[in-house]
């Protein structure tokens, strides 16, 4: 008999097995974030020209470990926790095959440890991309494959849970929008993991000598179906988290379920094709392939993100206006709970993802203007805006929400928690903006020494480039401080936070089950269908329902247009005509 | 049991056929895997595989 408990504060139902798995995956993710953050500090202090901390070989090892730990392990562990939350808790369903889910978790841990051990042994400093013919130790590839198999099991446990919930009629109508978003993330994850297997298994066999040659062009093509799509899992999942937090904090409902679901459908059709923008300068691939996948398909995925970026704040605005915050265009935003880290993390994630990550992403996905920033430090600037400000800050907001709800602990250091999202966002925004600026001046990414000291083909960057990298270094240190604040608050709350339920002991914070007394065998009541009135029926054609959001959207559009044309102007100056 | 069946029918009436279609996660899974496999992976592999090998 499945056992459930109901959170007395939110009314959410937690299935015992699903709850333990959510905790275990979330904690494993936060441990990976801690490791990635420590490594980030070392990377920052080396790329900061005035500090230049590490020797070259250690720098490449640390950069490889930082990339793998942050971009793969941290986000995917946390995403598996989100899948179990969206499948089990939001649908009031038992989790399908918990033993398989635990097996998947163990495989993910084994794979992550194996890969990190290979990197720290010093002979696998091949960066996250591990482009052939650079050869890592065999257990570098094997660890990634084992991790991917574990994550794949997690995805199928989630799909199984959807089937269980449907068959056992735990909800009425369609699945909630947040669960729909998680399903899209799960689908992208399955394609991503399959692509990873397609390329990493042959590469593993090559590393142990069973295959003599891996074609570098073929490797890059298939690897980026893993490398970029893995970040698209983040996009789908963090958009779902935006909707969730807007619903929990404001009682906000999507402005239009149909439009939001259609936007998610655009992700399913087109988002993964955007992987092609990594190959815009590759020889061997035709212009037709590049243009279809980027300038057509990718823009439709961007359209979907713009829809979500409009409907999430729009839903918040509508909810706030219903509460009487109707003065001017922005009273709803001014009087939002900016001292609540759940909201502030989520809203900064949304704005940063759109303004910094989204606009720069479109520039990088345009074949002509991509050429001026290709393989420069602009690229890490862009993805620190998407994956760190966008995804990681959404995960941080969700963690603040779940500490009392899932872990049943009161958050420690509430004043520091109010400040933390701003510190982290300030630092990471400096990293993103100034790395993009330095990249526009041509500063290479991944390079230990931007001055190319001792190199016969050295290049003299303008002094501005050194200044920009120095400011990015300051930003990186501030971001690491913000990240450390998050870890201290999150882990400290699990260990020292006041218990909100007597069964929530220390071990229970890390995935051990609560005592049986916390659960009942009673099946939760069926999740009712969302009332249609709150969704669309109140639409009034005579005026904007969310004028403030419309103004924000126009600001984004104007910023995008200006920045887009600035880049075309830069391009026009690359080769002077006489 | 009869009531439960009636409730199910009422629910299905409220949900448009379009939404019922996209409620099927396995149909979405098929689309989400087939689209990038065809337009990104297979198309790209065919282009790279058809490149002439440079003479030594």
Coordinates of C-alpha atoms in Angstrom, one line a residue:
Chain A
X1 CA 0.0 0.0 0.0
X2 CA 1.4 3.4 -1.0
X3 CA 2.0 5.8 1.8
X4 CA 1.5 9.5 1.6
X5 CA 1.8 12.5 3.8
X6 CA 0.3 15.9 3.2
X7 CA 2.3 19.1 3.8
X8 CA 0.2 21.1 6.3
X9 CA 1.4 24.5 4.8
X10 CA 0.9 23.9 1.1
X11 CA -1.5 20.9 0.9
X12 CA 0.9 19.1 -1.4
X13 CA 0.9 15.3 -1.1
X14 CA 4.2 13.4 -0.9
X15 CA 4.5 9.7 -1.7
X16 CA 7.0 8.2 0.7
X17 CA 9.3 6.6 -1.8
X18 CA 9.2 9.6 -4.2
X19 CA 9.9 12.0 -1.3
X20 CA 13.1 10.1 -0.4
X21 CA 14.3 10.1 -4.0
X22 CA 13.6 13.8 -4.4
X23 CA 15.7 14.5 -1.4
X24 CA 18.5 12.2 -2.4
X25 CA 18.7 13.6 -5.9
X26 CA 18.4 17.2 -4.8
X27 CA 21.1 16.8 -2.1
X28 CA 23.5 15.1 -4.6
X29 CA 22.9 18.0 -7.0
X30 CA 23.7 20.5 -4.3
X31 CA 26.9 18.6 -3.5
X32 CA 27.9 18.8 -7.2
X33 CA 27.1 22.6 -7.1
X34 CA 29.4 23.0 -4.2
X35 CA 32.3 21.2 -6.0
X36 CA 31.5 23.1 -9.2
X37 CA 31.5 26.4 -7.2
X38 CA 34.9 25.7 -5.6
X39 CA 36.3 24.9 -9.0
X40 CA 34.7 28.0 -10.5
X41 CA 36.7 30.2 -8.0
X42 CA 39.9 28.6 -9.3
X43 CA 38.9 29.2 -12.9
X44 CA 37.9 32.8 -12.2
X45 CA 41.2 33.5 -10.4
X46 CA 43.2 32.1 -13.3
X47 CA 41.4 33.9 -16.1
X48 CA 41.6 37.2 -14.2
X49 CA 44.8 38.4 -15.8
X50 CA 46.1 40.3 -12.8
X51 CA 45.8 37.2 -10.6
X52 CA 46.5 34.3 -13.0
X53 CA 46.5 31.8 -10.1
X54 CA 46.9 28.2 -11.5
X55 CA 49.6 26.7 -13.7
X56 CA 48.4 25.7 -17.2
X57 CA 48.0 22.0 -16.7
X58 CA 46.0 22.4 -13.5
X59 CA 43.9 25.1 -15.0
X60 CA 42.7 22.8 -17.9
X61 CA 42.0 20.0 -15.4
X62 CA 40.0 22.3 -13.1
X63 CA 38.1 23.8 -16.1
X64 CA 37.2 20.3 -17.3
X65 CA 36.0 19.3 -13.8
X66 CA 34.0 22.6 -13.4
X67 CA 32.2 22.2 -16.8
X68 CA 31.3 18.5 -16.2
X69 CA 30.2 19.0 -12.6
X70 CA 28.2 22.1 -13.2
X71 CA 26.7 21.6 -16.7
X72 CA 26.0 17.9 -16.4
X73 CA 25.9 16.6 -12.8
X74 CA 24.4 19.5 -10.9
X75 CA 21.6 20.2 -13.3
X76 CA 20.7 16.6 -14.1
X77 CA 20.6 15.4 -10.5
X78 CA 18.3 18.3 -9.7
X79 CA 16.2 17.8 -12.8
X80 CA 15.5 14.2 -11.8
X81 CA 14.3 15.5 -8.4
X82 CA 12.0 17.9 -10.3
X83 CA 10.7 15.1 -12.5
X84 CA 9.7 13.0 -9.4
X85 CA 8.1 16.1 -7.8
X86 CA 6.2 16.9 -11.0
X87 CA 5.1 13.3 -11.6
X88 CA 4.3 12.2 -8.1
X89 CA 3.6 15.2 -5.9
X90 CA 1.8 17.4 -8.4
X91 CA -0.3 14.5 -9.7
X92 CA -0.9 13.0 -6.2
X93 CA 0.4 9.7 -7.5
X94 CA 2.7 7.0 -6.2
X95 CA 6.0 6.8 -8.0
X96 CA 6.3 4.0 -10.5
X97 CA 9.0 1.4 -9.7
X98 CA 10.9 3.1 -6.9
X99 CA 13.5 0.4 -6.8
X100 CA 14.4 1.2 -10.4
X101 CA 14.6 4.8 -9.5
X102 CA 17.0 4.0 -6.7
X103 CA 19.1 1.9 -9.1
X104 CA 19.2 4.9 -11.5
X105 CA 20.3 7.1 -8.6
X106 CA 23.1 4.8 -7.6
X107 CA 24.3 4.6 -11.3
X108 CA 24.3 8.3 -11.5
X109 CA 26.4 8.6 -8.3
X110 CA 28.8 5.9 -9.5
X111 CA 29.1 7.5 -13.0
X112 CA 29.7 11.0 -11.6
X113 CA 32.4 9.7 -9.1
X114 CA 34.1 7.7 -11.9
X115 CA 34.3 10.7 -14.3
X116 CA 35.4 13.1 -11.6
X117 CA 38.1 10.7 -10.5
X118 CA 39.3 10.4 -14.1
X119 CA 39.5 14.2 -14.4
X120 CA 41.3 14.7 -11.0
X121 CA 43.8 12.0 -11.9
X122 CA 45.1 14.5 -14.3
X123 CA 45.0 12.6 -17.6
X124 CA 41.5 13.6 -18.8
X125 CA 41.8 17.4 -19.1
X126 CA 39.8 17.3 -22.3
X127 CA 37.1 19.9 -21.4
X128 CA 33.5 19.0 -21.1
X129 CA 33.3 18.6 -24.9
X130 CA 36.1 16.0 -24.9
X131 CA 36.7 16.6 -28.7
X132 CA 38.6 13.8 -30.4
X133 CA 41.4 13.3 -31.1
X134 CA 42.1 14.4 -27.6
X135 CA 41.9 11.2 -25.6
X136 CA 40.8 11.0 -21.9
X137 CA 41.1 8.0 -19.6
X138 CA 38.6 5.3 -20.5
X139 CA 36.7 5.7 -17.2
X140 CA 36.1 9.3 -18.1
X141 CA 33.8 8.2 -20.9
X142 CA 32.5 5.1 -19.0
X143 CA 31.5 7.3 -16.0
X144 CA 29.5 9.6 -18.3
X145 CA 27.8 6.6 -19.9
X146 CA 26.9 5.1 -16.6
X147 CA 25.6 8.4 -15.3
X148 CA 23.5 8.8 -18.5
X149 CA 22.0 5.3 -18.0
X150 CA 21.1 6.2 -14.5
X151 CA 19.4 9.4 -15.7
X152 CA 17.6 7.6 -18.4
X153 CA 16.2 5.2 -15.9
X154 CA 15.0 8.2 -13.9
X155 CA 13.3 9.6 -17.1
X156 CA 11.4 6.3 -17.7
X157 CA 10.4 6.1 -14.0
X158 CA 8.8 9.5 -14.6
X159 CA 7.0 8.4 -17.7
X160 CA 5.9 5.3 -15.8
X161 CA 4.6 7.5 -13.0
X162 CA 2.5 9.4 -15.6
X163 CA 1.0 6.1 -16.7
X164 CA 0.3 5.1 -13.1
X165 CA -1.4 8.4 -12.4
X166 CA -3.5 8.2 -15.5
X167 CA -4.6 4.6 -14.8
X168 CA -5.3 5.2 -11.1
X169 CA -7.1 8.4 -12.0
X170 CA -5.3 10.5 -9.5
X171 CA -6.1 13.7 -11.4
X172 CA -9.0 15.1 -13.5
X173 CA -8.5 16.3 -17.1
X174 CA -5.1 17.1 -18.4
X175 CA -1.9 17.0 -16.4
X176 CA -1.1 20.4 -14.8
X177 CA 1.0 22.8 -16.9
X178 CA 4.1 22.3 -14.6
X179 CA 3.9 18.6 -15.1
X180 CA 3.5 19.1 -18.8
X181 CA 6.7 21.2 -18.8
X182 CA 8.5 18.6 -16.9
X183 CA 7.3 16.0 -19.4
X184 CA 8.9 18.1 -22.2
X185 CA 12.1 18.3 -20.2
X186 CA 12.0 14.5 -19.8
X187 CA 11.5 14.0 -23.6
X188 CA 14.4 16.3 -24.4
X189 CA 16.5 14.4 -21.8
X190 CA 15.8 11.1 -23.5
X191 CA 17.0 12.4 -26.9
X192 CA 20.0 14.0 -25.2
X193 CA 21.0 10.8 -23.4
X194 CA 20.5 8.7 -26.5
X195 CA 22.8 11.0 -28.4
X196 CA 25.3 10.8 -25.6
X197 CA 25.3 7.0 -25.8
X198 CA 25.7 7.2 -29.6
X199 CA 28.9 9.1 -29.4
X200 CA 30.4 8.3 -26.0
X201 CA 30.2 4.5 -26.3
X202 CA 32.2 4.5 -29.5
X203 CA 34.6 7.0 -28.0
X204 CA 35.0 4.8 -24.9
X205 CA 35.8 1.9 -27.2
X206 CA 38.3 4.1 -29.1
X207 CA 39.9 5.0 -25.8
X208 CA 40.5 1.4 -24.9
X209 CA 41.8 0.6 -28.4
X210 CA 38.8 -1.4 -29.9
X211 CA 38.1 1.3 -32.5
X212 CA 41.0 2.9 -34.4
X213 CA 39.5 6.2 -35.4
X214 CA 36.7 8.6 -34.6
X215 CA 35.9 11.2 -37.2
X216 CA 36.2 14.6 -35.5
X217 CA 33.4 16.2 -37.6
X218 CA 31.1 13.3 -36.9
X219 CA 32.0 13.5 -33.2
X220 CA 31.2 17.2 -33.0
X221 CA 27.9 16.7 -34.8
X222 CA 26.6 14.0 -32.5
X223 CA 28.3 15.3 -29.3
X224 CA 26.4 18.6 -29.6
X225 CA 23.1 16.7 -29.8
X226 CA 24.2 15.8 -26.2
X227 CA 26.0 19.0 -25.2
X228 CA 23.4 21.6 -26.2
X229 CA 20.3 19.5 -25.7
X230 CA 21.4 18.8 -22.2
X231 CA 21.0 22.6 -21.6
X232 CA 17.6 22.5 -23.3
X233 CA 16.4 20.1 -20.6
X234 CA 17.3 22.9 -18.2
X235 CA 15.3 25.4 -20.2
X236 CA 12.1 23.3 -20.2
X237 CA 12.5 22.4 -16.5
X238 CA 13.3 25.9 -15.3
X239 CA 10.3 27.4 -17.2
X240 CA 8.2 24.8 -15.4
X241 CA 9.7 26.0 -12.1
X242 CA 8.8 29.6 -13.0
X243 CA 5.2 28.6 -13.5
X244 CA 5.3 26.6 -10.3
X245 CA 6.7 29.4 -8.2
X246 CA 4.3 32.0 -9.7
X247 CA 1.5 29.7 -8.8
X248 CA 2.7 29.0 -5.2
X249 CA 3.7 32.6 -4.3
X250 CA 0.9 34.6 -6.0
X251 CA -1.7 32.0 -6.8
X252 CA -1.1 33.0 -10.4
X253 CA -2.6 30.9 -13.1
X254 CA -1.3 30.9 -16.7
X255 CA -2.8 33.7 -18.8
X256 CA -3.7 31.0 -21.3
X257 CA -3.0 27.3 -20.8
X258 CA -3.4 26.8 -24.5
X259 CA -0.8 29.3 -25.4
X260 CA 1.7 28.1 -22.8
X261 CA 1.2 24.4 -23.8
X262 CA 1.6 25.4 -27.5
X263 CA 4.9 27.1 -26.6
X264 CA 6.0 23.9 -24.9
X265 CA 5.0 22.0 -28.0
X266 CA 7.3 24.3 -30.0
X267 CA 10.1 23.2 -27.7
X268 CA 9.4 19.5 -28.5
X269 CA 9.5 20.2 -32.2
X270 CA 12.4 22.6 -32.5
X271 CA 14.4 23.3 -29.4
X272 CA 16.9 20.4 -29.8
X273 CA 17.7 21.5 -33.4
X274 CA 19.3 24.6 -32.0
X275 CA 22.3 22.4 -31.3
X276 CA 23.4 23.2 -34.8
X277 CA 24.5 26.7 -33.8
X278 CA 27.7 25.2 -32.3
X279 CA 28.6 24.0 -35.8
X280 CA 27.9 27.1 -37.8
X281 CA 31.6 27.5 -38.6
X282 CA 32.3 23.8 -39.2
X283 CA 33.2 22.7 -42.7
X284 CA 31.4 19.8 -44.2
X285 CA 27.9 20.8 -43.2
X286 CA 25.8 22.5 -45.8
X287 CA 24.4 26.0 -45.6
X288 CA 20.9 24.4 -45.9
X289 CA 21.5 22.2 -42.9
X290 CA 22.8 25.1 -40.9
X291 CA 20.1 27.6 -41.8
X292 CA 17.2 25.2 -41.4
X293 CA 18.3 24.1 -37.9
X294 CA 19.2 27.6 -36.7
X295 CA 17.6 30.4 -38.6
X296 CA 14.3 28.6 -38.9
X297 CA 13.9 25.9 -36.2
X298 CA 15.9 27.7 -33.5
X299 CA 13.9 30.9 -33.9
X300 CA 10.6 28.9 -33.4
X301 CA 12.1 27.6 -30.1
X302 CA 13.1 31.2 -29.2
X303 CA 9.5 32.2 -30.0
X304 CA 8.4 29.7 -27.4
X305 CA 10.8 31.1 -24.8
X306 CA 9.5 34.6 -25.5
X307 CA 5.9 33.4 -25.0
X308 CA 6.9 31.9 -21.6
X309 CA 8.8 35.0 -20.8
X310 CA 5.6 37.0 -21.4
X311 CA 3.1 34.7 -19.9
X312 CA 4.9 34.0 -16.6
X313 CA 5.2 37.7 -15.5
X314 CA 1.9 38.3 -17.1
X315 CA 0.3 35.7 -14.9
X316 CA 1.9 37.2 -11.9
X317 CA 0.7 40.7 -12.9
X318 CA -2.9 39.5 -13.4
X319 CA -2.8 37.8 -10.0
X320 CA -1.4 40.9 -8.3
X321 CA -3.9 43.2 -10.0
X322 CA -6.7 41.0 -8.8
X323 CA -5.4 41.7 -5.3
X324 CA -5.9 45.4 -5.9
X325 CA -2.3 46.4 -7.0
X326 CA -3.6 48.3 -10.0
X327 CA -1.9 51.7 -9.7
X328 CA 0.2 52.5 -12.8
X329 CA 1.9 49.9 -14.9
X330 CA 4.2 48.5 -12.3
X331 CA 2.7 48.7 -8.8
X332 CA 2.2 44.9 -9.1
X333 CA 5.9 44.5 -9.6
X334 CA 7.1 47.1 -7.1
X335 CA 5.0 45.5 -4.3
X336 CA 6.1 42.0 -5.2
X337 CA 7.7 40.1 -2.3
X338 CA 11.3 41.1 -3.2
X339 CA 12.6 40.0 0.2
X340 CA 11.3 36.4 -0.4
X341 CA 14.2 34.5 -1.9
X342 CA 11.8 32.1 -3.6
X343 CA 10.3 34.9 -5.7
X344 CA 13.5 37.0 -6.1
X345 CA 15.5 34.0 -7.4
X346 CA 12.8 33.1 -9.8
X347 CA 12.2 36.6 -11.2
X348 CA 15.9 37.3 -11.6
X349 CA 16.2 34.0 -13.3
X350 CA 13.4 35.0 -15.7
X351 CA 14.8 38.5 -16.5
X352 CA 18.4 37.3 -16.8
X353 CA 17.6 34.4 -19.0
X354 CA 15.6 36.6 -21.4
X355 CA 17.7 39.8 -21.5
X356 CA 21.2 38.4 -21.2
X357 CA 20.9 34.7 -22.2
X358 CA 18.2 35.0 -24.8
X359 CA 19.3 38.0 -26.8
X360 CA 23.0 36.8 -26.9
X361 CA 21.8 33.3 -27.8
X362 CA 20.0 34.6 -30.9
X363 CA 23.1 36.5 -31.9
X364 CA 25.2 33.3 -31.5
X365 CA 22.6 31.4 -33.6
X366 CA 22.8 33.7 -36.6
X367 CA 25.3 32.4 -39.0
X368 CA 26.7 35.7 -40.2
X369 CA 27.2 37.5 -36.8
X370 CA 28.0 34.3 -34.9
X371 CA 31.4 34.4 -36.7
X372 CA 32.6 37.4 -34.8
X373 CA 32.2 35.8 -31.4
X374 CA 32.7 32.1 -32.3
X375 CA 35.0 30.3 -29.8
X376 CA 35.6 33.5 -27.9
X377 CA 34.8 34.0 -24.2
X378 CA 31.5 35.5 -25.4
X379 CA 30.2 31.9 -25.4
X380 CA 30.8 31.2 -21.7
X381 CA 29.4 34.7 -21.0
X382 CA 26.2 33.6 -22.8
X383 CA 25.8 30.3 -21.2
X384 CA 26.5 31.6 -17.7
X385 CA 23.5 33.9 -18.4
X386 CA 21.3 30.9 -19.4
X387 CA 22.5 28.1 -17.3
X388 CA 23.6 29.9 -14.2
X389 CA 21.4 33.0 -14.0
X390 CA 18.5 31.2 -15.7
X391 CA 18.6 27.6 -14.5
X392 CA 20.7 27.7 -11.3
X393 CA 18.8 30.6 -9.9
X394 CA 15.5 28.9 -10.7
X395 CA 16.8 25.8 -8.9
X396 CA 17.9 28.0 -5.9
X397 CA 14.4 29.5 -5.7
X398 CA 12.8 26.1 -5.8
X399 CA 15.2 24.9 -3.1
X400 CA 14.2 27.7 -0.8
X401 CA 10.6 26.7 -1.4
X402 CA 11.2 23.0 -0.7
X403 CA 13.3 23.3 2.5
X404 CA 10.2 23.7 4.6
X405 CA 7.8 21.8 2.3
X406 CA 9.8 18.7 1.4
X407 CA 12.5 18.6 4.0
X408 CA 10.3 19.9 6.8
X409 CA 13.0 22.2 8.2
X410 CA 12.8 25.9 8.9
X411 CA 15.3 27.9 6.9
X412 CA 18.2 29.3 8.8
X413 CA 19.7 32.7 8.4
X414 CA 16.6 34.3 6.8
X415 CA 18.3 37.7 6.5
X416 CA 21.2 36.2 4.5
X417 CA 18.7 34.3 2.4
X418 CA 16.9 37.5 1.4
X419 CA 20.2 38.9 0.3
X420 CA 21.7 35.8 -1.4
X421 CA 19.9 35.9 -4.8
X422 CA 21.0 39.6 -5.3
X423 CA 24.6 38.8 -4.4
X424 CA 24.7 35.8 -6.7
X425 CA 22.9 37.6 -9.6
X426 CA 25.1 40.7 -9.3
X427 CA 28.3 38.6 -9.6
X428 CA 27.0 36.3 -12.3
X429 CA 25.6 39.2 -14.3
X430 CA 29.1 40.8 -14.2
X431 CA 30.6 37.5 -15.4
X432 CA 28.1 37.2 -18.2
X433 CA 28.2 40.8 -19.5
X434 CA 31.9 41.4 -19.2
X435 CA 32.8 38.0 -20.7
X436 CA 30.5 38.8 -23.6
X437 CA 32.2 42.2 -24.0
X438 CA 35.7 40.7 -23.9
X439 CA 34.6 38.1 -26.4
X440 CA 33.5 40.8 -28.8
X441 CA 37.1 42.0 -28.7
X442 CA 38.1 38.5 -29.6
X443 CA 39.4 37.1 -26.2
X444 CA 39.6 33.3 -26.6
X445 CA 37.6 31.0 -24.4
X446 CA 39.2 28.1 -22.5
X447 CA 42.6 29.6 -22.8
X448 CA 45.0 29.6 -19.8
X449 CA 46.8 32.8 -20.9
X450 CA 45.0 35.4 -22.9
X451 CA 48.3 37.2 -23.6
X452 CA 49.7 34.0 -25.3
X453 CA 53.1 34.7 -23.5
X454 CA 56.0 33.1 -25.2
X455 CA 53.9 32.0 -28.2
X456 CA 55.6 32.8 -31.6
X457 CA 52.1 33.7 -33.0
X458 CA 51.1 35.9 -30.0
X459 CA 48.3 38.4 -30.2
X460 CA 48.2 41.8 -28.5
X461 CA 44.7 42.5 -27.3
X462 CA 43.7 46.1 -26.5
X463 CA 44.1 47.1 -22.9
X464 CA 40.3 47.3 -22.6
X465 CA 40.1 43.5 -23.0
X466 CA 42.3 43.0 -19.9
X467 CA 40.1 45.5 -18.0
X468 CA 37.0 43.6 -19.1
X469 CA 38.4 40.3 -18.0
X470 CA 39.4 41.9 -14.7
X471 CA 35.9 43.1 -14.0
X472 CA 34.5 39.7 -15.0
X473 CA 37.0 38.2 -12.4
X474 CA 35.6 40.5 -9.7
X475 CA 32.1 39.4 -10.7
X476 CA 33.1 35.8 -10.5
X477 CA 34.3 36.2 -7.0
X478 CA 31.1 37.9 -6.0
X479 CA 29.1 35.1 -7.6
X480 CA 31.1 32.5 -5.7
X481 CA 30.3 34.3 -2.5
X482 CA 26.6 34.3 -3.5
X483 CA 26.8 30.6 -4.3
X484 CA 28.6 29.8 -1.0
X485 CA 25.8 31.7 0.9
X486 CA 23.2 29.5 -0.9
X487 CA 25.1 26.3 0.1
X488 CA 25.5 27.4 3.7
X489 CA 21.8 28.3 4.0
X490 CA 20.5 25.2 2.2
X491 CA 22.8 22.6 3.8
X492 CA 22.7 24.5 7.1
X493 CA 18.9 24.4 7.1
X494 CA 18.9 20.7 6.5
X495 CA 21.3 20.1 9.4
X496 CA 20.5 22.8 11.9
X497 CA 17.1 24.2 10.8
X498 CA 14.3 23.9 13.3
X499 CA 12.2 20.8 12.7
X500 CA 8.8 21.5 11.4
X501 CA 7.8 17.9 12.0
X502 CA 9.2 15.7 14.7
X503 CA 10.1 12.9 12.3
X504 CA 12.3 15.2 10.2
X505 CA 15.7 14.1 11.7
X506 CA 19.2 14.6 10.3
X507 CA 19.3 11.5 8.2
X508 CA 15.8 12.3 6.9
X509 CA 17.2 15.5 5.4
X510 CA 19.4 13.4 3.1
X511 CA 17.0 10.8 1.7
X512 CA 16.2 8.5 4.6
X513 CA 12.5 7.9 5.1
X514 CA 10.5 9.7 7.7
X515 CA 9.1 7.5 10.5
X516 CA 5.9 5.7 9.5
X517 CA 3.9 7.9 11.8
X518 CA 4.4 10.8 9.3
X519 CA 2.4 8.9 6.6
X520 CA -1.0 7.5 6.1
X521 CA -2.2 4.7 3.9
X522 CA -5.1 6.9 2.8
X523 CA -5.1 7.7 -0.9
X524 CA -5.1 11.5 -1.6
X525 CA -8.2 12.9 -3.0
X526 CA -8.3 13.2 -6.8
X527 CA -6.6 16.4 -8.1
X528 CA -9.5 18.5 -9.5
X529 CA -9.3 20.0 -13.0
X530 CA -8.3 23.7 -13.0
X531 CA -11.3 25.9 -13.2
X532 CA -11.6 27.3 -16.7
X533 CA -12.8 30.7 -15.4
X534 CA -9.5 31.4 -13.8
X535 CA -7.6 30.5 -17.0
X536 CA -9.2 32.3 -19.9
X537 CA -12.8 33.3 -19.4
X538 CA -12.0 36.6 -17.7
X539 CA -10.2 37.9 -20.8
X540 CA -11.3 41.4 -21.6
X541 CA -10.7 42.5 -25.1
X542 CA -11.1 46.2 -24.3
X543 CA -7.8 46.6 -22.5
X544 CA -4.5 44.9 -21.8
X545 CA -4.8 42.5 -18.9
X546 CA -1.1 42.9 -18.1
X547 CA 0.1 46.3 -19.4
X548 CA 3.2 46.3 -17.3
X549 CA 4.3 43.0 -18.7
X550 CA 3.6 44.3 -22.2
X551 CA 5.9 47.3 -21.6
X552 CA 8.6 44.9 -20.3
X553 CA 8.2 42.8 -23.4
X554 CA 8.6 45.8 -25.6
X555 CA 11.8 46.8 -23.7
X556 CA 13.1 43.3 -24.4
X557 CA 12.2 43.6 -28.0
X558 CA 13.8 47.0 -28.5
X559 CA 17.0 45.9 -26.6
X560 CA 17.1 42.8 -28.8
X561 CA 16.7 44.8 -32.1
X562 CA 19.4 47.4 -31.0
X563 CA 21.9 44.7 -29.9
X564 CA 21.2 42.6 -33.0
X565 CA 22.1 45.5 -35.3
X566 CA 25.1 46.5 -33.3
X567 CA 26.5 43.1 -34.0
X568 CA 25.8 43.5 -37.7
X569 CA 27.7 46.8 -37.5
X570 CA 30.6 45.0 -35.8
X571 CA 30.6 42.4 -38.5
X572 CA 30.7 45.1 -41.2
X573 CA 33.9 46.4 -39.6
X574 CA 35.7 43.1 -39.6
X575 CA 36.8 43.3 -43.2
X576 CA 37.2 46.8 -44.4
X577 CA 36.3 47.5 -48.0
X578 CA 38.4 49.8 -50.1
Chain B
X1 CA -18.6 2.6 -11.0
X2 CA -21.2 4.0 -13.4
X3 CA -20.7 7.4 -11.8
X4 CA -17.0 7.2 -12.3
X5 CA -17.5 6.4 -16.0
X6 CA -19.8 9.3 -16.4
X7 CA -17.3 11.6 -14.7
X8 CA -14.6 10.4 -17.1
X9 CA -16.9 11.1 -20.1
X10 CA -17.7 14.6 -18.8
X11 CA -13.9 15.3 -18.4
X12 CA -13.2 14.2 -21.9
X13 CA -15.9 16.4 -23.2
X14 CA -14.3 19.4 -21.5
X15 CA -10.9 18.7 -23.0
X16 CA -10.5 19.5 -26.7
X17 CA -9.4 16.7 -29.0
X18 CA -6.2 18.7 -29.7
X19 CA -5.3 18.8 -26.0
X20 CA -6.2 15.1 -25.6
X21 CA -3.7 14.4 -28.3
X22 CA -0.9 16.4 -26.7
X23 CA -1.8 14.8 -23.4
X24 CA -0.2 11.6 -24.6
X25 CA 3.4 11.7 -23.4
X26 CA 4.4 8.8 -25.7
X27 CA 3.2 10.7 -28.8
X28 CA 5.2 13.7 -27.6
X29 CA 8.2 11.5 -27.0
X30 CA 8.0 10.1 -30.5
X31 CA 7.9 13.7 -32.0
X32 CA 10.6 14.9 -29.6
X33 CA 13.0 12.2 -30.6
X34 CA 12.1 11.9 -34.3
X35 CA 12.4 15.6 -35.2
X36 CA 16.0 16.1 -34.1
X37 CA 17.0 12.7 -35.2
X38 CA 15.8 13.4 -38.7
X39 CA 16.6 17.1 -39.2
X40 CA 19.8 17.3 -37.0
X41 CA 21.4 14.0 -36.7
X42 CA 20.6 11.9 -39.8
X43 CA 20.7 14.9 -42.2
X44 CA 24.1 16.0 -40.6
X45 CA 25.5 12.5 -40.7
X46 CA 24.6 12.0 -44.3
X47 CA 26.3 15.3 -45.2
X48 CA 29.5 14.5 -43.4
X49 CA 29.5 10.9 -44.6
X50 CA 29.2 12.0 -48.2
X51 CA 32.2 14.3 -48.1
X52 CA 35.0 13.0 -50.4
X53 CA 38.1 11.8 -48.6
X54 CA 41.1 14.0 -49.2
X55 CA 43.9 12.2 -51.1
X56 CA 47.0 11.4 -49.1

